[in-house]
Amino acid sequence: MADEIEQAILTLEEFPYRGANPKNRRLAAKGYKMLIVNDYLAFYVVIGDAVEIRRIVSSQQNYAKLL
């Protein structure tokens, strides 16, 4: 599973805005993007030319409380 998440995150190098916008308005307003990988969500922000991964959580968790 970790390899799949890593491979998905590496695609952000070429396509940083490919992730979905979170439904949570607070997170969307802060510029968060969400990459869905099987049962996990990788939350990140794009800062200039860089992608900063903020957190990877299970899709079963209440991610808004964790970020």
Short mmCIF file of C-alpha atoms in Angstrom, two decimals:
data_model
loop_
_atom_site.label_atom_id
_atom_site.label_comp_id
_atom_site.label_asym_id
_atom_site.label_seq_id
_atom_site.Cartn_x
_atom_site.Cartn_y
_atom_site.Cartn_z
CA MET A 1 0.00 0.00 0.00
CA ALA A 2 2.79 2.44 0.85
CA ASP A 3 4.27 1.95 -2.62
CA GLU A 4 0.95 2.78 -4.27
CA ILE A 5 0.60 5.95 -2.22
CA GLU A 6 4.17 6.94 -3.01
CA GLN A 7 3.67 6.38 -6.74
CA ALA A 8 0.48 8.46 -6.72
CA ILE A 9 2.22 11.27 -4.85
CA LEU A 10 5.11 11.22 -7.32
CA THR A 11 2.65 11.98 -10.14
CA LEU A 12 2.03 15.34 -8.48
CA GLU A 13 5.48 16.41 -9.64
CA GLU A 14 4.13 16.66 -13.20
CA PHE A 15 0.46 17.33 -12.40
CA PRO A 16 0.24 19.18 -9.06
CA TYR A 17 -3.41 20.18 -9.46
CA ARG A 18 -4.73 16.73 -10.36
CA GLY A 19 -6.16 16.11 -6.91
CA ALA A 20 -9.76 16.81 -5.96
CA ASN A 21 -10.89 19.78 -3.94
CA PRO A 22 -11.99 18.70 -0.46
CA LYS A 23 -15.70 19.09 0.29
CA ASN A 24 -14.82 20.76 3.58
CA ARG A 25 -14.99 24.52 2.90
CA ARG A 26 -12.34 25.41 5.47
CA LEU A 27 -9.79 23.10 3.87
CA ALA A 28 -10.70 24.20 0.35
CA ALA A 29 -10.31 27.86 1.38
CA LYS A 30 -6.81 27.07 2.66
CA GLY A 31 -5.89 25.66 -0.77
CA TYR A 32 -5.84 21.99 0.15
CA LYS A 33 -6.07 19.37 -2.58
CA MET A 34 -6.88 15.73 -1.96
CA LEU A 35 -5.41 12.73 -3.76
CA ILE A 36 -7.45 9.55 -3.42
CA VAL A 37 -5.43 6.31 -3.35
CA ASN A 38 -7.55 3.23 -2.66
CA ASP A 39 -8.79 3.66 0.93
CA TYR A 40 -6.46 6.56 1.74
CA LEU A 41 -6.54 10.30 1.22
CA ALA A 42 -3.37 12.33 0.78
CA PHE A 43 -3.91 16.00 1.58
CA TYR A 44 -1.51 18.51 0.11
CA VAL A 45 -1.03 22.13 -0.89
CA VAL A 46 0.79 23.57 -3.86
CA ILE A 47 3.25 26.31 -2.89
CA GLY A 48 4.92 27.86 -5.90
CA ASP A 49 6.61 25.02 -7.75
CA ALA A 50 6.47 22.67 -4.77
CA VAL A 51 3.88 20.23 -3.48
CA GLU A 52 3.74 19.90 0.30
CA ILE A 53 2.07 16.76 1.63
CA ARG A 54 0.28 17.71 4.83
CA ARG A 55 -1.25 14.40 5.89
CA ILE A 56 -2.22 10.93 4.69
CA VAL A 57 -5.28 9.46 6.38
CA SER A 58 -7.66 6.55 6.01
CA SER A 59 -10.80 7.49 4.12
CA GLN A 60 -12.73 6.16 7.14
CA GLN A 61 -11.38 8.92 9.40
CA ASN A 62 -12.90 12.35 9.92
CA TYR A 63 -10.16 14.16 8.04
CA ALA A 64 -11.45 17.67 8.77
CA LYS A 65 -10.63 17.17 12.47
CA LEU A 66 -7.11 15.97 11.65
CA LEU A 67 -6.10 18.92 9.48
#
